[in-house]
Tab-separated table of N, CA and C in Angstrom:
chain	number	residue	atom	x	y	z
A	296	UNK	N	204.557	-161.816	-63.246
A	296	UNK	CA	203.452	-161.349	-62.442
A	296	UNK	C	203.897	-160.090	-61.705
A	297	UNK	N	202.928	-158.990	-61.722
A	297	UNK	CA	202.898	-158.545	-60.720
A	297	UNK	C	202.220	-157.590	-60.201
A	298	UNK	N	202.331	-157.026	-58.984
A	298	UNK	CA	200.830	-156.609	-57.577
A	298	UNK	C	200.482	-155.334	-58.396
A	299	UNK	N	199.424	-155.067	-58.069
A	299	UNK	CA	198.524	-153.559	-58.325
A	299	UNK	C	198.645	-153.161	-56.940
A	300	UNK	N	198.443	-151.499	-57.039
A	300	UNK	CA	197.965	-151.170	-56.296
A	300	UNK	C	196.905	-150.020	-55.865
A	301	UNK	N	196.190	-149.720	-54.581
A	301	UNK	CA	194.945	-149.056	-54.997
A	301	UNK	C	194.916	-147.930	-55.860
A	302	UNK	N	196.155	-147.242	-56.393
A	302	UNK	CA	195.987	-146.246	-57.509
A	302	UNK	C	196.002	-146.953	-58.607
A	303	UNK	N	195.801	-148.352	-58.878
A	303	UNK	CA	195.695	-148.902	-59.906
A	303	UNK	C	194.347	-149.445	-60.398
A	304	UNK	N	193.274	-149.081	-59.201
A	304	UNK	CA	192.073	-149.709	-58.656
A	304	UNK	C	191.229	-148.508	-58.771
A	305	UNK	N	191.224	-147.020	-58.810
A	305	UNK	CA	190.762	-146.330	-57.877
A	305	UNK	C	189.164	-146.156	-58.194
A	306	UNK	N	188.848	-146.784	-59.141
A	306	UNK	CA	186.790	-146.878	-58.865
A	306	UNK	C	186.697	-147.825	-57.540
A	307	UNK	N	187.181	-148.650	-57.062
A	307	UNK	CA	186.928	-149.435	-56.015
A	307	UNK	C	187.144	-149.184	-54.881
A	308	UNK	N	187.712	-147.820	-54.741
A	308	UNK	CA	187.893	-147.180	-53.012
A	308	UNK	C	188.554	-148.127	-52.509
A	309	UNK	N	189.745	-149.372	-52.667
A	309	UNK	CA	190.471	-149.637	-51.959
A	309	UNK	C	189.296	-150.916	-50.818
A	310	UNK	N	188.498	-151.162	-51.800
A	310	UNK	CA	187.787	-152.651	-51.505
A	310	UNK	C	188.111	-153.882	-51.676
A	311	UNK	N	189.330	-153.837	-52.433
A	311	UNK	CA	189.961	-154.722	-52.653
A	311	UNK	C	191.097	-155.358	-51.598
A	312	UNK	N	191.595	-156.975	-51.411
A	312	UNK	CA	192.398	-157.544	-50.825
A	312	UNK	C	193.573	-157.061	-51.045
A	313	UNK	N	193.548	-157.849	-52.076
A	313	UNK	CA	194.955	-157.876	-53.010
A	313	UNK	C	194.637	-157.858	-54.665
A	314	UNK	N	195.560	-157.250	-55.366
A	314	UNK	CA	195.190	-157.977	-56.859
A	314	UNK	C	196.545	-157.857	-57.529
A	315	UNK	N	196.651	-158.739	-59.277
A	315	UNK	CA	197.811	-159.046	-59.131
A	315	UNK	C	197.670	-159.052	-61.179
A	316	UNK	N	198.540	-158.725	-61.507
A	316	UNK	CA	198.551	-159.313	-63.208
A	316	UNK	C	199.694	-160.297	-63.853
A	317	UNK	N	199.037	-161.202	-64.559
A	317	UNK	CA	200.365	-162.052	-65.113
A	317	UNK	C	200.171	-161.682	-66.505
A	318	UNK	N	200.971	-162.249	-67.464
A	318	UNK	CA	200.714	-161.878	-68.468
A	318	UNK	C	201.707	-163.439	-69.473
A	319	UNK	N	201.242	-163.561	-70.110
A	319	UNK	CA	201.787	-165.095	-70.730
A	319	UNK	C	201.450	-164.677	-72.250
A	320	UNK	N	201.900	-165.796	-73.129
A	320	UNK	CA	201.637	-165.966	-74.877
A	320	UNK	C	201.020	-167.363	-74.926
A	321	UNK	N	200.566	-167.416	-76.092
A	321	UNK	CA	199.770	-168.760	-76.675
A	321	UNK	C	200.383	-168.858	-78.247
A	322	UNK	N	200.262	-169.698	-78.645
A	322	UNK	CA	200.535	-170.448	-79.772
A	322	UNK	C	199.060	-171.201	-80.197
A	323	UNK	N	198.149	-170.376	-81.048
A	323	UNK	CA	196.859	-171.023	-81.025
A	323	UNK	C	196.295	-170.760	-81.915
A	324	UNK	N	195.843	-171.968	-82.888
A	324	UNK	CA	195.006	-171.453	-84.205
A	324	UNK	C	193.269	-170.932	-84.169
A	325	UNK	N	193.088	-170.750	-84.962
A	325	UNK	CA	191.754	-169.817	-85.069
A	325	UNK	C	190.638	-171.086	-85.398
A	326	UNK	N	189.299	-171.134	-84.754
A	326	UNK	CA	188.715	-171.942	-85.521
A	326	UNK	C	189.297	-173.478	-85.734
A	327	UNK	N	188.428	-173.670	-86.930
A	327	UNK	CA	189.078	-174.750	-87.913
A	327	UNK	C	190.844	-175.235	-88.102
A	328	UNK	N	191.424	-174.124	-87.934
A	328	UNK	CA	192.550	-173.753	-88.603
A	328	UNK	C	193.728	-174.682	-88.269
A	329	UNK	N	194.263	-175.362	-89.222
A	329	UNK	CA	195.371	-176.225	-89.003
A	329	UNK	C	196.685	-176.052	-87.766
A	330	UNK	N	197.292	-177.068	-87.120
A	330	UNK	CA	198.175	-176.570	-86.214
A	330	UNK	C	199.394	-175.810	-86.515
A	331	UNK	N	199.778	-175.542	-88.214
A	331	UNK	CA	200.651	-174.812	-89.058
A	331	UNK	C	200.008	-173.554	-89.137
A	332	UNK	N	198.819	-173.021	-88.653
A	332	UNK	CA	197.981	-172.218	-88.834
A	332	UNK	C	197.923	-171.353	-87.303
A	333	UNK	N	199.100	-171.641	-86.444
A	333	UNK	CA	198.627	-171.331	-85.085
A	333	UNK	C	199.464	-169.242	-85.169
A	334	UNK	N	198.563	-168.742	-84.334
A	334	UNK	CA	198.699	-166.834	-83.815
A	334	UNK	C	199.484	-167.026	-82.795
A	335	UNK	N	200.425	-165.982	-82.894
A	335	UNK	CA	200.896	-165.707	-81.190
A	335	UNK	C	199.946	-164.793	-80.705
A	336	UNK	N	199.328	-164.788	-79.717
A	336	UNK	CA	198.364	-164.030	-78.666
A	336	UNK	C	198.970	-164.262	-77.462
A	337	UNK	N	198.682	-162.616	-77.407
A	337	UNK	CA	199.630	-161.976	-75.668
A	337	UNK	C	198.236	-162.429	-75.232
A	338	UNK	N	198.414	-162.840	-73.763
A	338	UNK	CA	197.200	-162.971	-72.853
A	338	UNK	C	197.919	-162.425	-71.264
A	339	UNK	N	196.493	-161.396	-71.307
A	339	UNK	CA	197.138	-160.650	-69.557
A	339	UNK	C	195.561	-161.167	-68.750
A	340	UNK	N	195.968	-161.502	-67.787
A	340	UNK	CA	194.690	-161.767	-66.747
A	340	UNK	C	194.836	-161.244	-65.724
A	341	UNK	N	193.997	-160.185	-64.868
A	341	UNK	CA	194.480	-159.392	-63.826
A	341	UNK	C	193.249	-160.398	-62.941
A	342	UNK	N	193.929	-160.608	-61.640
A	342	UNK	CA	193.347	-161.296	-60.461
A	342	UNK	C	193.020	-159.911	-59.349
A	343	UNK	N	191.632	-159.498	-58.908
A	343	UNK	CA	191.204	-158.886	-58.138
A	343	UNK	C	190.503	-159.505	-56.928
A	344	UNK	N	191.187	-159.682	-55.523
A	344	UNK	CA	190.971	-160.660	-54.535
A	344	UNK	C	189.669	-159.588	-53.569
A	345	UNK	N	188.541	-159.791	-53.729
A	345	UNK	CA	187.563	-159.179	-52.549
A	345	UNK	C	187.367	-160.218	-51.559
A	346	UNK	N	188.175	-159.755	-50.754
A	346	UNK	CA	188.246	-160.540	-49.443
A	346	UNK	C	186.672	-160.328	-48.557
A	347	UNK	N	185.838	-159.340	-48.677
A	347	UNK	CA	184.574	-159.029	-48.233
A	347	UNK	C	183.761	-159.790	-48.441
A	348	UNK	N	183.702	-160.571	-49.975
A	348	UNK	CA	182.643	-160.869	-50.449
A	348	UNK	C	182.622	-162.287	-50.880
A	349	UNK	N	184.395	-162.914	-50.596
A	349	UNK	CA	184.708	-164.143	-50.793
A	349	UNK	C	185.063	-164.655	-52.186
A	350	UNK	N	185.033	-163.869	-52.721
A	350	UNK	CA	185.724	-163.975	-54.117
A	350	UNK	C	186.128	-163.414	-54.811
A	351	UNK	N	187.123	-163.716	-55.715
A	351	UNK	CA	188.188	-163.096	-56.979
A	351	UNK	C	187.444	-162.704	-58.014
A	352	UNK	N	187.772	-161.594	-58.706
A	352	UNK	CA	187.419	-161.134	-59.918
A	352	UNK	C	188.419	-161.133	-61.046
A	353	UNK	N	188.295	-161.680	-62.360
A	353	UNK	CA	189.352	-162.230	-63.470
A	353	UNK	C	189.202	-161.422	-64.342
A	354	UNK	N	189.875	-160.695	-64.568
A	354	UNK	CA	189.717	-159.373	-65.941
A	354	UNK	C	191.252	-159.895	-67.018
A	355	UNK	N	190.143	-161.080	-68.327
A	355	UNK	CA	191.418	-160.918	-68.810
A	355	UNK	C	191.062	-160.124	-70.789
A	356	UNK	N	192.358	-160.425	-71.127
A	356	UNK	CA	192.849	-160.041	-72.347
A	356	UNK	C	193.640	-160.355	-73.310
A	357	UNK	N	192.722	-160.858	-74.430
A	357	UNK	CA	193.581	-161.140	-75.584
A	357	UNK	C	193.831	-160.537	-76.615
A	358	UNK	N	194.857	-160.387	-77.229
A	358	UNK	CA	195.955	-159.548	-77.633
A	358	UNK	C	196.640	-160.427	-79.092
A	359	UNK	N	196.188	-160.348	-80.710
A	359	UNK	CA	196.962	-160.736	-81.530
A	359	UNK	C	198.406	-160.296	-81.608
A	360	UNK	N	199.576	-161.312	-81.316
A	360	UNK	CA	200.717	-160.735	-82.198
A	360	UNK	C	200.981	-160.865	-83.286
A	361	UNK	N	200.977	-161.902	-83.546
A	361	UNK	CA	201.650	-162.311	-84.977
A	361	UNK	C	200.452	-163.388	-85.668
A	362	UNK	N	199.917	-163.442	-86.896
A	362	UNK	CA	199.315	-163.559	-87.415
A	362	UNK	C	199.785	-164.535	-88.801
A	363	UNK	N	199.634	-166.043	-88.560
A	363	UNK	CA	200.339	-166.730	-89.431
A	363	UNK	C	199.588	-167.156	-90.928
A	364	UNK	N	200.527	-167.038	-91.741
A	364	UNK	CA	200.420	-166.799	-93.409
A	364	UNK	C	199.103	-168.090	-93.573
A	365	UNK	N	198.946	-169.291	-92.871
A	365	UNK	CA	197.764	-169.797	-93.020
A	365	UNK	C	196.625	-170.052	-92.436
A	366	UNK	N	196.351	-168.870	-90.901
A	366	UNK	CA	195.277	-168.236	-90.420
A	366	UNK	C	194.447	-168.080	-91.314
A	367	UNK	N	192.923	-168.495	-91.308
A	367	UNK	CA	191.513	-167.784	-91.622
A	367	UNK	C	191.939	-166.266	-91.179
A	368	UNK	N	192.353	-165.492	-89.914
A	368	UNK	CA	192.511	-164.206	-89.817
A	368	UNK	C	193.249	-163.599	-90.941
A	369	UNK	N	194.096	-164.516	-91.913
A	369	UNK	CA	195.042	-163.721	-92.870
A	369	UNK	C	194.788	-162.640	-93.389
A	370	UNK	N	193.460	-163.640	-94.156
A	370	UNK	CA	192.838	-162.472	-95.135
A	370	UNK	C	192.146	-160.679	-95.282
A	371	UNK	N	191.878	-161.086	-92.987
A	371	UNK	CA	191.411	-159.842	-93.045
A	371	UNK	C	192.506	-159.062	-92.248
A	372	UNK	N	193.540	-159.773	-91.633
A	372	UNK	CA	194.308	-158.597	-91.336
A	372	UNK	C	195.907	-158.297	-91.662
A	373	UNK	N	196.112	-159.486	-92.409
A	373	UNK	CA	197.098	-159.851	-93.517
A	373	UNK	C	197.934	-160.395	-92.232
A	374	UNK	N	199.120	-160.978	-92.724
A	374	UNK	CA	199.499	-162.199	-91.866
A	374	UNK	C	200.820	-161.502	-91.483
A	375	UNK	N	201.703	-161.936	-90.736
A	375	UNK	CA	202.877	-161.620	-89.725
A	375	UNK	C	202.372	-160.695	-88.678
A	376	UNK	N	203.187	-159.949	-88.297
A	376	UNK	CA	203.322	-158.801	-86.942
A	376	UNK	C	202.391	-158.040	-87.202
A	377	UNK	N	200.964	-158.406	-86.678
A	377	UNK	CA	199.506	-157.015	-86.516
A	377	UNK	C	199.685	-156.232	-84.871
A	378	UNK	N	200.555	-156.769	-84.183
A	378	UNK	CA	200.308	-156.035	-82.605
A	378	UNK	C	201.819	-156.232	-82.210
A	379	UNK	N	202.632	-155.023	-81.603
A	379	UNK	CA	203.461	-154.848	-81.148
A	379	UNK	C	203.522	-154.724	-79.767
A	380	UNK	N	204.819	-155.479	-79.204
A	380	UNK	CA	205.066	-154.551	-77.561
A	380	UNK	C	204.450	-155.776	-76.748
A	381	UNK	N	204.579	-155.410	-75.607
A	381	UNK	CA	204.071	-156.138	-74.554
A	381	UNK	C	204.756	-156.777	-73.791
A	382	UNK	N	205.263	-156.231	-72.643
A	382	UNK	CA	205.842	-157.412	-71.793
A	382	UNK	C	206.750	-158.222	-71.933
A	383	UNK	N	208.009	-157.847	-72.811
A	383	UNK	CA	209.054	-158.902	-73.780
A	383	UNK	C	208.751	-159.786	-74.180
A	384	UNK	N	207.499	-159.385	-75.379
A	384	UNK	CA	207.281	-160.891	-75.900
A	384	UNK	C	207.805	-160.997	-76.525
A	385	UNK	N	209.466	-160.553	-77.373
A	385	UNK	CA	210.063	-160.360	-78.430
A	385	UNK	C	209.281	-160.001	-79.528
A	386	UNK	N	208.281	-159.244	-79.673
A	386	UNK	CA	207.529	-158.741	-80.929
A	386	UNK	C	208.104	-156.943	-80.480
A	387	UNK	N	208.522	-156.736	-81.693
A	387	UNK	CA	209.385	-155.299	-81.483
A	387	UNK	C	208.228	-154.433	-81.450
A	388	UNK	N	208.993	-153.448	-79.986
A	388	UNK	CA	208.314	-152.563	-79.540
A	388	UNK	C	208.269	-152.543	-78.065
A	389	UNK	N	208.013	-154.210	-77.898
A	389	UNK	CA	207.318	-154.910	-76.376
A	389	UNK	C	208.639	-153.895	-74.998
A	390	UNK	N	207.748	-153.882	-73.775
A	390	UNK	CA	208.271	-153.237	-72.756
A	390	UNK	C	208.427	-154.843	-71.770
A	391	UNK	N	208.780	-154.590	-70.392
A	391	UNK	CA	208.411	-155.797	-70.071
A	391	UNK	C	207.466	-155.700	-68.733
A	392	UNK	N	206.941	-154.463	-68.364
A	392	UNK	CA	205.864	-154.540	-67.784
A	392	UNK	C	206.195	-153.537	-66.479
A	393	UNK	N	204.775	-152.916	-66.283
A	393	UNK	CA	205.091	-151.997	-64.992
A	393	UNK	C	205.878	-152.689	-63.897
A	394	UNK	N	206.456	-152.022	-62.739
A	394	UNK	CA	206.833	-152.791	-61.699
A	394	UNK	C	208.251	-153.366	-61.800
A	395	UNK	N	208.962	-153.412	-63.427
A	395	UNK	CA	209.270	-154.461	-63.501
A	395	UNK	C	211.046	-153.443	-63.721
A	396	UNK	N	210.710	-152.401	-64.597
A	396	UNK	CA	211.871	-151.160	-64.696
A	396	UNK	C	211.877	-151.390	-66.071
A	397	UNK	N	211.282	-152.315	-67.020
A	397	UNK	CA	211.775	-152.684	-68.264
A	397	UNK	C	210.582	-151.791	-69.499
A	398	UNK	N	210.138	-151.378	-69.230
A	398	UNK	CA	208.854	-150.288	-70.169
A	398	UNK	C	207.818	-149.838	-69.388
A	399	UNK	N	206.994	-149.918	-70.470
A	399	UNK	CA	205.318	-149.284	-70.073
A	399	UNK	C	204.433	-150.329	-70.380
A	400	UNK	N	204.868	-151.710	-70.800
A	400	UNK	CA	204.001	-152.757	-70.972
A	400	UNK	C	203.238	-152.712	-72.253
A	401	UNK	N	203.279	-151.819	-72.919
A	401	UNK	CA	202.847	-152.196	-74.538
A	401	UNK	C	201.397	-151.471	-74.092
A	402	UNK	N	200.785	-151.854	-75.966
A	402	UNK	CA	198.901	-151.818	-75.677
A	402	UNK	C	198.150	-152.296	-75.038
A	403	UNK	N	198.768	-153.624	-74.657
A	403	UNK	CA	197.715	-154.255	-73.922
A	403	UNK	C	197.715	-154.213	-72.707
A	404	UNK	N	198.573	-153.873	-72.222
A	404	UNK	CA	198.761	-152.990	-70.471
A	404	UNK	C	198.072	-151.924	-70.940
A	405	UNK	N	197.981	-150.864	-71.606
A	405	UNK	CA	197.364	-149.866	-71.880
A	405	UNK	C	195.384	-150.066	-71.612
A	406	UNK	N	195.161	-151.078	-72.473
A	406	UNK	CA	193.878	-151.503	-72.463
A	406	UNK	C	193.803	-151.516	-71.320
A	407	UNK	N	194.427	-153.176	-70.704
A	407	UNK	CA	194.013	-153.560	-69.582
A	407	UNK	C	193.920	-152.232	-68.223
A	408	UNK	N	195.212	-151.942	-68.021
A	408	UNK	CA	195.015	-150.514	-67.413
A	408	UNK	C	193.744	-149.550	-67.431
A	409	UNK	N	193.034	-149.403	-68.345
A	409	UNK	CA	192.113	-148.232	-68.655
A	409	UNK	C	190.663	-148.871	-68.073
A	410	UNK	N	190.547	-150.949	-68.436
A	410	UNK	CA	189.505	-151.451	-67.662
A	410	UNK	C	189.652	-151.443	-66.172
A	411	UNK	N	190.524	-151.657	-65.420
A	411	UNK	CA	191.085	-152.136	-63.948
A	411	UNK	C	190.684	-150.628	-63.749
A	412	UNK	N	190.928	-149.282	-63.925
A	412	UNK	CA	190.747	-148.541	-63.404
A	412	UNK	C	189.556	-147.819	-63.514
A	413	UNK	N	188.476	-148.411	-64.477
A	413	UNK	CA	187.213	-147.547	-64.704
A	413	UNK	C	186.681	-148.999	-63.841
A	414	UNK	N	187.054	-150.323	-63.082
A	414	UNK	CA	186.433	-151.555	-62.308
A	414	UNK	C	185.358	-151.056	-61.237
A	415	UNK	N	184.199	-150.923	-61.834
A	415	UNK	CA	183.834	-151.121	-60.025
A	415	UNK	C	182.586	-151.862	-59.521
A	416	UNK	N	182.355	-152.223	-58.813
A	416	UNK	CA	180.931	-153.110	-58.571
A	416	UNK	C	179.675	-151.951	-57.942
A	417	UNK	N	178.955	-151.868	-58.913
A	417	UNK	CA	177.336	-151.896	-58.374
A	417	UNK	C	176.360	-151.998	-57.544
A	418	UNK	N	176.321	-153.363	-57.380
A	418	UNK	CA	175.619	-154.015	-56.515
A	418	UNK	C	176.447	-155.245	-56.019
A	419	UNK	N	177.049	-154.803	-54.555
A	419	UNK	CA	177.606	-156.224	-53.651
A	419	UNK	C	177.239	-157.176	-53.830
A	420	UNK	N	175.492	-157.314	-53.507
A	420	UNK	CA	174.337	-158.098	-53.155
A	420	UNK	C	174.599	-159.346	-54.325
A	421	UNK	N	175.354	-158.936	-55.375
A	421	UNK	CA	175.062	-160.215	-55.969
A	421	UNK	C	176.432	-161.186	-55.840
A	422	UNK	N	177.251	-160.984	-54.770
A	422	UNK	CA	178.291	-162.095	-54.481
A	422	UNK	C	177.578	-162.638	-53.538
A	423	UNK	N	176.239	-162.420	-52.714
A	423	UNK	CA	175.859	-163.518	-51.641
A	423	UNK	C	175.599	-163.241	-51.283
């Protein structure tokens, strides 16, 4: 895990509490798909705390790594290593995350990065 800060935010003018990103893997088949059939998927979830309005905002992201030979996904994106990098997930490439001194966090910090910073709310009115 770890903290953002408001240059990490900046559609939100610093409306924010606190916010924070973890970032974890799954072992998880597709569908139907047998438990011999399971993807590694990076998953990042960034926690945005609006202390104003009484509640958290959850921006997350899933991320194929590895893509196993008896996935339904096989066929369309052929099976082993489709996504590199991320956070030392041991899939070559991976950084281990801003904050941290160990990379740039891969693509999917990239993604996630590009949503968190275009974040912003509209209309207050609809937290209450």
């Amino acid at each position: 895990m770890f903290h953002l800060s408001p240059g990490d935010l900046p559609a939100l003018g610093g409306a924010f509490a606190a916010a924070s990103v973890c970032v974890g893997w799954q072992r998880v088949a597709k569908g139907r798909d047998r438990d011999d059939a399971r993807n590694l998927v990076e998953v990042l979830v960034a926690n945005v705390r609006l202390e104003a309005v009484g509640t958290d905002l959850l921006v997350t992201l899933n991320r194929p790594l590895v893509v196993a030979q008896g996935s339904s996904a096989a066929p369309q994106t052929g099976a082993g290593v489709v996504g590199v990098g991320g956070f030392g997930s041991g899939v070559d490439g991976g950084g281990d995350g801003p904050g941290s001194g160990g990379g740039d966090g891969g693509p999917g910090w990239a993604v996630l990065r590009g949503v968190l910073r275009s974040l912003t709310v509209h209309e207050w009115g609809l937290f209450g």
